[in-house]
Amino acid sequence: MISKKILDILPKWIPSLTFFGASAGAGICYATDWRLVLEYMPYYGGKFKTEEEA
């Protein structure tokens, strides 16, 4: 199913795939406002402070 040519060029694409995957993950966190992850992000995490923490 996967040809030898694709397997030969795959290592060259790994850095790009990693960057685009991380960017997509960050975009999903921002789009869904996922508190579990974003509350630990500097600057943006201040949005989730409660009255007890303030």
JSON list of N, CA, C and O in Angstrom, two decimals:
[
{"chain": "A", "resi": 1, "resn": "MET", "atom": "N", "xyz": [0.81, -1.19, 0.00]},
{"chain": "A", "resi": 1, "resn": "MET", "atom": "CA", "xyz": [0.00, 0.00, 0.00]},
{"chain": "A", "resi": 1, "resn": "MET", "atom": "C", "xyz": [0.87, 1.27, 0.00]},
{"chain": "A", "resi": 1, "resn": "MET", "atom": "O", "xyz": [0.58, 2.20, -0.72]},
{"chain": "A", "resi": 2, "resn": "ILE", "atom": "N", "xyz": [1.91, 1.28, 0.82]},
{"chain": "A", "resi": 2, "resn": "ILE", "atom": "CA", "xyz": [2.83, 2.42, 0.82]},
{"chain": "A", "resi": 2, "resn": "ILE", "atom": "C", "xyz": [4.04, 2.04, -0.01]},
{"chain": "A", "resi": 2, "resn": "ILE", "atom": "O", "xyz": [4.72, 1.06, 0.28]},
{"chain": "A", "resi": 3, "resn": "SER", "atom": "N", "xyz": [4.32, 2.84, -1.01]},
{"chain": "A", "resi": 3, "resn": "SER", "atom": "CA", "xyz": [5.42, 2.51, -1.92]},
{"chain": "A", "resi": 3, "resn": "SER", "atom": "C", "xyz": [6.78, 2.82, -1.30]},
{"chain": "A", "resi": 3, "resn": "SER", "atom": "O", "xyz": [6.89, 3.55, -0.33]},
{"chain": "A", "resi": 4, "resn": "LYS", "atom": "N", "xyz": [7.80, 2.25, -1.90]},
{"chain": "A", "resi": 4, "resn": "LYS", "atom": "CA", "xyz": [9.16, 2.47, -1.43]},
{"chain": "A", "resi": 4, "resn": "LYS", "atom": "C", "xyz": [9.56, 3.93, -1.59]},
{"chain": "A", "resi": 4, "resn": "LYS", "atom": "O", "xyz": [10.27, 4.47, -0.75]},
{"chain": "A", "resi": 5, "resn": "LYS", "atom": "N", "xyz": [9.07, 4.58, -2.63]},
{"chain": "A", "resi": 5, "resn": "LYS", "atom": "CA", "xyz": [9.40, 5.99, -2.84]},
{"chain": "A", "resi": 5, "resn": "LYS", "atom": "C", "xyz": [8.91, 6.85, -1.68]},
{"chain": "A", "resi": 5, "resn": "LYS", "atom": "O", "xyz": [9.62, 7.74, -1.21]},
{"chain": "A", "resi": 6, "resn": "ILE", "atom": "N", "xyz": [7.70, 6.59, -1.21]},
{"chain": "A", "resi": 6, "resn": "ILE", "atom": "CA", "xyz": [7.15, 7.34, -0.08]},
{"chain": "A", "resi": 6, "resn": "ILE", "atom": "C", "xyz": [7.97, 7.08, 1.18]},
{"chain": "A", "resi": 6, "resn": "ILE", "atom": "O", "xyz": [8.26, 8.00, 1.94]},
{"chain": "A", "resi": 7, "resn": "LEU", "atom": "N", "xyz": [8.35, 5.84, 1.41]},
{"chain": "A", "resi": 7, "resn": "LEU", "atom": "CA", "xyz": [9.17, 5.52, 2.58]},
{"chain": "A", "resi": 7, "resn": "LEU", "atom": "C", "xyz": [10.54, 6.18, 2.51]},
{"chain": "A", "resi": 7, "resn": "LEU", "atom": "O", "xyz": [11.14, 6.50, 3.55]},
{"chain": "A", "resi": 8, "resn": "ASP", "atom": "N", "xyz": [11.06, 6.39, 1.30]},
{"chain": "A", "resi": 8, "resn": "ASP", "atom": "CA", "xyz": [12.37, 7.03, 1.14]},
{"chain": "A", "resi": 8, "resn": "ASP", "atom": "C", "xyz": [12.30, 8.52, 1.45]},
{"chain": "A", "resi": 8, "resn": "ASP", "atom": "O", "xyz": [13.27, 9.09, 1.98]},
{"chain": "A", "resi": 9, "resn": "ILE", "atom": "N", "xyz": [11.22, 9.19, 1.11]},
{"chain": "A", "resi": 9, "resn": "ILE", "atom": "CA", "xyz": [11.15, 10.63, 1.33]},
{"chain": "A", "resi": 9, "resn": "ILE", "atom": "C", "xyz": [10.51, 11.00, 2.67]},
{"chain": "A", "resi": 9, "resn": "ILE", "atom": "O", "xyz": [10.56, 12.15, 3.09]},
{"chain": "A", "resi": 10, "resn": "LEU", "atom": "N", "xyz": [9.93, 10.05, 3.36]},
{"chain": "A", "resi": 10, "resn": "LEU", "atom": "CA", "xyz": [9.27, 10.32, 4.65]},
{"chain": "A", "resi": 10, "resn": "LEU", "atom": "C", "xyz": [10.18, 10.98, 5.68]},
{"chain": "A", "resi": 10, "resn": "LEU", "atom": "O", "xyz": [9.77, 11.93, 6.34]},
{"chain": "A", "resi": 11, "resn": "PRO", "atom": "N", "xyz": [11.43, 10.54, 5.85]},
{"chain": "A", "resi": 11, "resn": "PRO", "atom": "CA", "xyz": [12.29, 11.20, 6.85]},
{"chain": "A", "resi": 11, "resn": "PRO", "atom": "C", "xyz": [12.50, 12.68, 6.59]},
{"chain": "A", "resi": 11, "resn": "PRO", "atom": "O", "xyz": [12.69, 13.46, 7.53]},
{"chain": "A", "resi": 12, "resn": "LYS", "atom": "N", "xyz": [12.44, 13.11, 5.35]},
{"chain": "A", "resi": 12, "resn": "LYS", "atom": "CA", "xyz": [12.59, 14.53, 5.04]},
{"chain": "A", "resi": 12, "resn": "LYS", "atom": "C", "xyz": [11.37, 15.34, 5.47]},
{"chain": "A", "resi": 12, "resn": "LYS", "atom": "O", "xyz": [11.46, 16.53, 5.69]},
{"chain": "A", "resi": 13, "resn": "TRP", "atom": "N", "xyz": [10.23, 14.70, 5.56]},
{"chain": "A", "resi": 13, "resn": "TRP", "atom": "CA", "xyz": [8.98, 15.38, 5.91]},
{"chain": "A", "resi": 13, "resn": "TRP", "atom": "C", "xyz": [8.70, 15.38, 7.40]},
{"chain": "A", "resi": 13, "resn": "TRP", "atom": "O", "xyz": [7.82, 16.11, 7.86]},
{"chain": "A", "resi": 14, "resn": "ILE", "atom": "N", "xyz": [9.41, 14.61, 8.19]},
{"chain": "A", "resi": 14, "resn": "ILE", "atom": "CA", "xyz": [9.13, 14.49, 9.62]},
{"chain": "A", "resi": 14, "resn": "ILE", "atom": "C", "xyz": [9.19, 15.84, 10.35]},
{"chain": "A", "resi": 14, "resn": "ILE", "atom": "O", "xyz": [8.28, 16.14, 11.13]},
{"chain": "A", "resi": 15, "resn": "PRO", "atom": "N", "xyz": [10.20, 16.69, 10.13]},
{"chain": "A", "resi": 15, "resn": "PRO", "atom": "CA", "xyz": [10.18, 17.99, 10.82]},
{"chain": "A", "resi": 15, "resn": "PRO", "atom": "C", "xyz": [8.96, 18.84, 10.47]},
{"chain": "A", "resi": 15, "resn": "PRO", "atom": "O", "xyz": [8.36, 19.47, 11.34]},
{"chain": "A", "resi": 16, "resn": "SER", "atom": "N", "xyz": [8.58, 18.85, 9.21]},
{"chain": "A", "resi": 16, "resn": "SER", "atom": "CA", "xyz": [7.41, 19.63, 8.80]},
{"chain": "A", "resi": 16, "resn": "SER", "atom": "C", "xyz": [6.13, 19.06, 9.40]},
{"chain": "A", "resi": 16, "resn": "SER", "atom": "O", "xyz": [5.27, 19.81, 9.87]},
{"chain": "A", "resi": 17, "resn": "LEU", "atom": "N", "xyz": [6.01, 17.75, 9.38]},
{"chain": "A", "resi": 17, "resn": "LEU", "atom": "CA", "xyz": [4.82, 17.11, 9.94]},
{"chain": "A", "resi": 17, "resn": "LEU", "atom": "C", "xyz": [4.72, 17.37, 11.44]},
{"chain": "A", "resi": 17, "resn": "LEU", "atom": "O", "xyz": [3.62, 17.59, 11.96]},
{"chain": "A", "resi": 18, "resn": "THR", "atom": "N", "xyz": [5.86, 17.37, 12.12]},
{"chain": "A", "resi": 18, "resn": "THR", "atom": "CA", "xyz": [5.87, 17.65, 13.56]},
{"chain": "A", "resi": 18, "resn": "THR", "atom": "C", "xyz": [5.41, 19.08, 13.83]},
{"chain": "A", "resi": 18, "resn": "THR", "atom": "O", "xyz": [4.59, 19.32, 14.71]},
{"chain": "A", "resi": 19, "resn": "PHE", "atom": "N", "xyz": [5.94, 20.05, 13.07]},
{"chain": "A", "resi": 19, "resn": "PHE", "atom": "CA", "xyz": [5.57, 21.44, 13.24]},
{"chain": "A", "resi": 19, "resn": "PHE", "atom": "C", "xyz": [4.09, 21.67, 12.95]},
{"chain": "A", "resi": 19, "resn": "PHE", "atom": "O", "xyz": [3.39, 22.32, 13.73]},
{"chain": "A", "resi": 20, "resn": "PHE", "atom": "N", "xyz": [3.60, 21.14, 11.84]},
{"chain": "A", "resi": 20, "resn": "PHE", "atom": "CA", "xyz": [2.20, 21.32, 11.50]},
{"chain": "A", "resi": 20, "resn": "PHE", "atom": "C", "xyz": [1.28, 20.61, 12.50]},
{"chain": "A", "resi": 20, "resn": "PHE", "atom": "O", "xyz": [0.20, 21.11, 12.82]},
{"chain": "A", "resi": 21, "resn": "GLY", "atom": "N", "xyz": [1.69, 19.48, 13.01]},
{"chain": "A", "resi": 21, "resn": "GLY", "atom": "CA", "xyz": [0.90, 18.77, 14.01]},
{"chain": "A", "resi": 21, "resn": "GLY", "atom": "C", "xyz": [0.81, 19.55, 15.31]},
{"chain": "A", "resi": 21, "resn": "GLY", "atom": "O", "xyz": [-0.25, 19.66, 15.92]},
{"chain": "A", "resi": 22, "resn": "ALA", "atom": "N", "xyz": [1.95, 20.10, 15.74]},
{"chain": "A", "resi": 22, "resn": "ALA", "atom": "CA", "xyz": [1.95, 20.91, 16.97]},
{"chain": "A", "resi": 22, "resn": "ALA", "atom": "C", "xyz": [1.12, 22.18, 16.78]},
{"chain": "A", "resi": 22, "resn": "ALA", "atom": "O", "xyz": [0.39, 22.59, 17.69]},
{"chain": "A", "resi": 23, "resn": "SER", "atom": "N", "xyz": [1.22, 22.78, 15.62]},
{"chain": "A", "resi": 23, "resn": "SER", "atom": "CA", "xyz": [0.43, 23.99, 15.34]},
{"chain": "A", "resi": 23, "resn": "SER", "atom": "C", "xyz": [-1.06, 23.67, 15.33]},
{"chain": "A", "resi": 23, "resn": "SER", "atom": "O", "xyz": [-1.87, 24.43, 15.85]},
{"chain": "A", "resi": 24, "resn": "ALA", "atom": "N", "xyz": [-1.42, 22.55, 14.75]},
{"chain": "A", "resi": 24, "resn": "ALA", "atom": "CA", "xyz": [-2.83, 22.15, 14.73]},
{"chain": "A", "resi": 24, "resn": "ALA", "atom": "C", "xyz": [-3.33, 21.87, 16.14]},
{"chain": "A", "resi": 24, "resn": "ALA", "atom": "O", "xyz": [-4.44, 22.25, 16.51]},
{"chain": "A", "resi": 25, "resn": "GLY", "atom": "N", "xyz": [-2.50, 21.23, 16.96]},
{"chain": "A", "resi": 25, "resn": "GLY", "atom": "CA", "xyz": [-2.88, 20.97, 18.35]},
{"chain": "A", "resi": 25, "resn": "GLY", "atom": "C", "xyz": [-3.09, 22.25, 19.13]},
{"chain": "A", "resi": 25, "resn": "GLY", "atom": "O", "xyz": [-4.06, 22.37, 19.89]},
{"chain": "A", "resi": 26, "resn": "ALA", "atom": "N", "xyz": [-2.19, 23.22, 18.95]},
{"chain": "A", "resi": 26, "resn": "ALA", "atom": "CA", "xyz": [-2.35, 24.51, 19.63]},
{"chain": "A", "resi": 26, "resn": "ALA", "atom": "C", "xyz": [-3.60, 25.23, 19.13]},
{"chain": "A", "resi": 26, "resn": "ALA", "atom": "O", "xyz": [-4.33, 25.84, 19.91]},
{"chain": "A", "resi": 27, "resn": "GLY", "atom": "N", "xyz": [-3.84, 25.15, 17.84]},
{"chain": "A", "resi": 27, "resn": "GLY", "atom": "CA", "xyz": [-5.04, 25.79, 17.27]},
{"chain": "A", "resi": 27, "resn": "GLY", "atom": "C", "xyz": [-6.32, 25.18, 17.81]},
{"chain": "A", "resi": 27, "resn": "GLY", "atom": "O", "xyz": [-7.29, 25.89, 18.09]},
{"chain": "A", "resi": 28, "resn": "ILE", "atom": "N", "xyz": [-6.33, 23.87, 17.98]},
{"chain": "A", "resi": 28, "resn": "ILE", "atom": "CA", "xyz": [-7.52, 23.20, 18.54]},
{"chain": "A", "resi": 28, "resn": "ILE", "atom": "C", "xyz": [-7.73, 23.63, 19.99]},
{"chain": "A", "resi": 28, "resn": "ILE", "atom": "O", "xyz": [-8.86, 23.87, 20.41]},
{"chain": "A", "resi": 29, "resn": "CYS", "atom": "N", "xyz": [-6.64, 23.76, 20.76]},
{"chain": "A", "resi": 29, "resn": "CYS", "atom": "CA", "xyz": [-6.76, 24.22, 22.15]},
{"chain": "A", "resi": 29, "resn": "CYS", "atom": "C", "xyz": [-7.37, 25.61, 22.22]},
{"chain": "A", "resi": 29, "resn": "CYS", "atom": "O", "xyz": [-8.26, 25.87, 23.03]},
{"chain": "A", "resi": 30, "resn": "TYR", "atom": "N", "xyz": [-6.91, 26.52, 21.37]},
{"chain": "A", "resi": 30, "resn": "TYR", "atom": "CA", "xyz": [-7.45, 27.88, 21.37]},
{"chain": "A", "resi": 30, "resn": "TYR", "atom": "C", "xyz": [-8.89, 27.91, 20.87]},
{"chain": "A", "resi": 30, "resn": "TYR", "atom": "O", "xyz": [-9.73, 28.62, 21.40]},
{"chain": "A", "resi": 31, "resn": "ALA", "atom": "N", "xyz": [-9.18, 27.13, 19.84]},
{"chain": "A", "resi": 31, "resn": "ALA", "atom": "CA", "xyz": [-10.52, 27.16, 19.26]},
{"chain": "A", "resi": 31, "resn": "ALA", "atom": "C", "xyz": [-11.56, 26.58, 20.22]},
{"chain": "A", "resi": 31, "resn": "ALA", "atom": "O", "xyz": [-12.69, 27.06, 20.27]},
{"chain": "A", "resi": 32, "resn": "THR", "atom": "N", "xyz": [-11.17, 25.57, 20.98]},
{"chain": "A", "resi": 32, "resn": "THR", "atom": "CA", "xyz": [-12.13, 24.92, 21.88]},
{"chain": "A", "resi": 32, "resn": "THR", "atom": "C", "xyz": [-12.03, 25.48, 23.30]},
{"chain": "A", "resi": 32, "resn": "THR", "atom": "O", "xyz": [-12.82, 25.11, 24.16]},
{"chain": "A", "resi": 33, "resn": "ASP", "atom": "N", "xyz": [-11.03, 26.36, 23.54]},
{"chain": "A", "resi": 33, "resn": "ASP", "atom": "CA", "xyz": [-10.81, 26.94, 24.86]},
{"chain": "A", "resi": 33, "resn": "ASP", "atom": "C", "xyz": [-10.66, 25.84, 25.91]},
{"chain": "A", "resi": 33, "resn": "ASP", "atom": "O", "xyz": [-11.33, 25.84, 26.94]},
{"chain": "A", "resi": 34, "resn": "TRP", "atom": "N", "xyz": [-9.77, 24.90, 25.65]},
{"chain": "A", "resi": 34, "resn": "TRP", "atom": "CA", "xyz": [-9.56, 23.71, 26.46]},
{"chain": "A", "resi": 34, "resn": "TRP", "atom": "C", "xyz": [-8.81, 24.08, 27.74]},
{"chain": "A", "resi": 34, "resn": "TRP", "atom": "O", "xyz": [-7.60, 24.21, 27.77]},
{"chain": "A", "resi": 35, "resn": "ARG", "atom": "N", "xyz": [-9.53, 24.24, 28.82]},
{"chain": "A", "resi": 35, "resn": "ARG", "atom": "CA", "xyz": [-8.97, 24.71, 30.09]},
{"chain": "A", "resi": 35, "resn": "ARG", "atom": "C", "xyz": [-7.89, 23.78, 30.64]},
{"chain": "A", "resi": 35, "resn": "ARG", "atom": "O", "xyz": [-6.91, 24.25, 31.21]},
{"chain": "A", "resi": 36, "resn": "LEU", "atom": "N", "xyz": [-8.05, 22.49, 30.47]},
{"chain": "A", "resi": 36, "resn": "LEU", "atom": "CA", "xyz": [-7.10, 21.52, 31.01]},
{"chain": "A", "resi": 36, "resn": "LEU", "atom": "C", "xyz": [-5.68, 21.83, 30.57]},
{"chain": "A", "resi": 36, "resn": "LEU", "atom": "O", "xyz": [-4.74, 21.68, 31.35]},
{"chain": "A", "resi": 37, "resn": "VAL", "atom": "N", "xyz": [-5.50, 22.29, 29.36]},
{"chain": "A", "resi": 37, "resn": "VAL", "atom": "CA", "xyz": [-4.18, 22.60, 28.83]},
{"chain": "A", "resi": 37, "resn": "VAL", "atom": "C", "xyz": [-3.86, 24.08, 28.97]},
{"chain": "A", "resi": 37, "resn": "VAL", "atom": "O", "xyz": [-2.78, 24.46, 29.40]},
{"chain": "A", "resi": 38, "resn": "LEU", "atom": "N", "xyz": [-4.81, 24.94, 28.63]},
{"chain": "A", "resi": 38, "resn": "LEU", "atom": "CA", "xyz": [-4.53, 26.37, 28.53]},
{"chain": "A", "resi": 38, "resn": "LEU", "atom": "C", "xyz": [-4.35, 27.06, 29.88]},
{"chain": "A", "resi": 38, "resn": "LEU", "atom": "O", "xyz": [-3.75, 28.13, 29.93]},
{"chain": "A", "resi": 39, "resn": "GLU", "atom": "N", "xyz": [-4.82, 26.48, 30.98]},
{"chain": "A", "resi": 39, "resn": "GLU", "atom": "CA", "xyz": [-4.64, 27.15, 32.27]},
{"chain": "A", "resi": 39, "resn": "GLU", "atom": "C", "xyz": [-3.18, 27.20, 32.69]},
{"chain": "A", "resi": 39, "resn": "GLU", "atom": "O", "xyz": [-2.80, 28.00, 33.52]},
{"chain": "A", "resi": 40, "resn": "TYR", "atom": "N", "xyz": [-2.32, 26.37, 32.10]},
{"chain": "A", "resi": 40, "resn": "TYR", "atom": "CA", "xyz": [-0.90, 26.36, 32.42]},
{"chain": "A", "resi": 40, "resn": "TYR", "atom": "C", "xyz": [-0.07, 27.17, 31.42]},
{"chain": "A", "resi": 40, "resn": "TYR", "atom": "O", "xyz": [1.14, 27.27, 31.57]},
{"chain": "A", "resi": 41, "resn": "MET", "atom": "N", "xyz": [-0.70, 27.74, 30.41]},
{"chain": "A", "resi": 41, "resn": "MET", "atom": "CA", "xyz": [0.01, 28.52, 29.42]},
{"chain": "A", "resi": 41, "resn": "MET", "atom": "C", "xyz": [0.20, 29.94, 29.94]},
{"chain": "A", "resi": 41, "resn": "MET", "atom": "O", "xyz": [-0.76, 30.58, 30.39]},
{"chain": "A", "resi": 42, "resn": "PRO", "atom": "N", "xyz": [1.45, 30.46, 29.90]},
{"chain": "A", "resi": 42, "resn": "PRO", "atom": "CA", "xyz": [1.69, 31.80, 30.40]},
{"chain": "A", "resi": 42, "resn": "PRO", "atom": "C", "xyz": [0.84, 32.85, 29.68]},
{"chain": "A", "resi": 42, "resn": "PRO", "atom": "O", "xyz": [0.54, 32.70, 28.51]},
{"chain": "A", "resi": 43, "resn": "TYR", "atom": "N", "xyz": [0.47, 33.88, 30.35]},
{"chain": "A", "resi": 43, "resn": "TYR", "atom": "CA", "xyz": [-0.33, 35.00, 29.88]},
{"chain": "A", "resi": 43, "resn": "TYR", "atom": "C", "xyz": [-1.77, 34.60, 29.59]},
{"chain": "A", "resi": 43, "resn": "TYR", "atom": "O", "xyz": [-2.70, 35.15, 30.14]},
{"chain": "A", "resi": 44, "resn": "TYR", "atom": "N", "xyz": [-1.98, 33.62, 28.75]},
{"chain": "A", "resi": 44, "resn": "TYR", "atom": "CA", "xyz": [-3.34, 33.20, 28.40]},
{"chain": "A", "resi": 44, "resn": "TYR", "atom": "C", "xyz": [-4.01, 32.49, 29.57]},
{"chain": "A", "resi": 44, "resn": "TYR", "atom": "O", "xyz": [-5.21, 32.55, 29.73]},
{"chain": "A", "resi": 45, "resn": "GLY", "atom": "N", "xyz": [-3.22, 31.83, 30.42]},
{"chain": "A", "resi": 45, "resn": "GLY", "atom": "CA", "xyz": [-3.76, 31.09, 31.55]},
{"chain": "A", "resi": 45, "resn": "GLY", "atom": "C", "xyz": [-4.41, 31.97, 32.61]},
{"chain": "A", "resi": 45, "resn": "GLY", "atom": "O", "xyz": [-5.20, 31.50, 33.42]},
{"chain": "A", "resi": 46, "resn": "GLY", "atom": "N", "xyz": [-4.07, 33.26, 32.65]},
{"chain": "A", "resi": 46, "resn": "GLY", "atom": "CA", "xyz": [-4.67, 34.18, 33.61]},
{"chain": "A", "resi": 46, "resn": "GLY", "atom": "C", "xyz": [-6.17, 34.33, 33.43]},
{"chain": "A", "resi": 46, "resn": "GLY", "atom": "O", "xyz": [-6.88, 34.73, 34.35]},
{"chain": "A", "resi": 47, "resn": "LYS", "atom": "N", "xyz": [-6.64, 33.98, 32.29]},
{"chain": "A", "resi": 47, "resn": "LYS", "atom": "CA", "xyz": [-8.07, 34.02, 31.99]},
{"chain": "A", "resi": 47, "resn": "LYS", "atom": "C", "xyz": [-8.87, 33.07, 32.88]},
{"chain": "A", "resi": 47, "resn": "LYS", "atom": "O", "xyz": [-10.04, 33.27, 33.15]},
{"chain": "A", "resi": 48, "resn": "PHE", "atom": "N", "xyz": [-8.22, 32.01, 33.37]},
{"chain": "A", "resi": 48, "resn": "PHE", "atom": "CA", "xyz": [-8.91, 30.97, 34.12]},
{"chain": "A", "resi": 48, "resn": "PHE", "atom": "C", "xyz": [-8.74, 31.09, 35.63]},
{"chain": "A", "resi": 48, "resn": "PHE", "atom": "O", "xyz": [-9.12, 30.20, 36.37]},
{"chain": "A", "resi": 49, "resn": "LYS", "atom": "N", "xyz": [-8.17, 32.18, 36.11]},
{"chain": "A", "resi": 49, "resn": "LYS", "atom": "CA", "xyz": [-8.00, 32.34, 37.55]},
{"chain": "A", "resi": 49, "resn": "LYS", "atom": "C", "xyz": [-9.36, 32.48, 38.23]},
{"chain": "A", "resi": 49, "resn": "LYS", "atom": "O", "xyz": [-10.26, 33.15, 37.75]},
{"chain": "A", "resi": 50, "resn": "THR", "atom": "N", "xyz": [-9.48, 31.85, 39.40]},
{"chain": "A", "resi": 50, "resn": "THR", "atom": "CA", "xyz": [-10.71, 31.96, 40.17]},
{"chain": "A", "resi": 50, "resn": "THR", "atom": "C", "xyz": [-10.55, 33.03, 41.24]},
{"chain": "A", "resi": 50, "resn": "THR", "atom": "O", "xyz": [-9.46, 33.55, 41.46]},
{"chain": "A", "resi": 51, "resn": "GLU", "atom": "N", "xyz": [-11.60, 33.34, 41.95]},
{"chain": "A", "resi": 51, "resn": "GLU", "atom": "CA", "xyz": [-11.53, 34.35, 43.00]},
{"chain": "A", "resi": 51, "resn": "GLU", "atom": "C", "xyz": [-10.62, 33.91, 44.13]},
{"chain": "A", "resi": 51, "resn": "GLU", "atom": "O", "xyz": [-9.98, 34.73, 44.79]},
{"chain": "A", "resi": 52, "resn": "GLU", "atom": "N", "xyz": [-10.51, 32.61, 44.38]},
{"chain": "A", "resi": 52, "resn": "GLU", "atom": "CA", "xyz": [-9.67, 32.10, 45.45]},
{"chain": "A", "resi": 52, "resn": "GLU", "atom": "C", "xyz": [-8.19, 32.32, 45.13]},
{"chain": "A", "resi": 52, "resn": "GLU", "atom": "O", "xyz": [-7.39, 32.54, 46.01]},
{"chain": "A", "resi": 53, "resn": "GLU", "atom": "N", "xyz": [-7.82, 32.22, 43.86]},
{"chain": "A", "resi": 53, "resn": "GLU", "atom": "CA", "xyz": [-6.43, 32.36, 43.45]},
{"chain": "A", "resi": 53, "resn": "GLU", "atom": "C", "xyz": [-6.03, 33.81, 43.28]},
{"chain": "A", "resi": 53, "resn": "GLU", "atom": "O", "xyz": [-4.86, 34.13, 43.28]},
{"chain": "A", "resi": 54, "resn": "ALA", "atom": "N", "xyz": [-6.97, 34.71, 43.10]},
{"chain": "A", "resi": 54, "resn": "ALA", "atom": "CA", "xyz": [-6.65, 36.10, 42.81]},
{"chain": "A", "resi": 54, "resn": "ALA", "atom": "C", "xyz": [-6.13, 36.87, 43.99]},
{"chain": "A", "resi": 54, "resn": "ALA", "atom": "O", "xyz": [-5.94, 36.59, 45.03]}
]
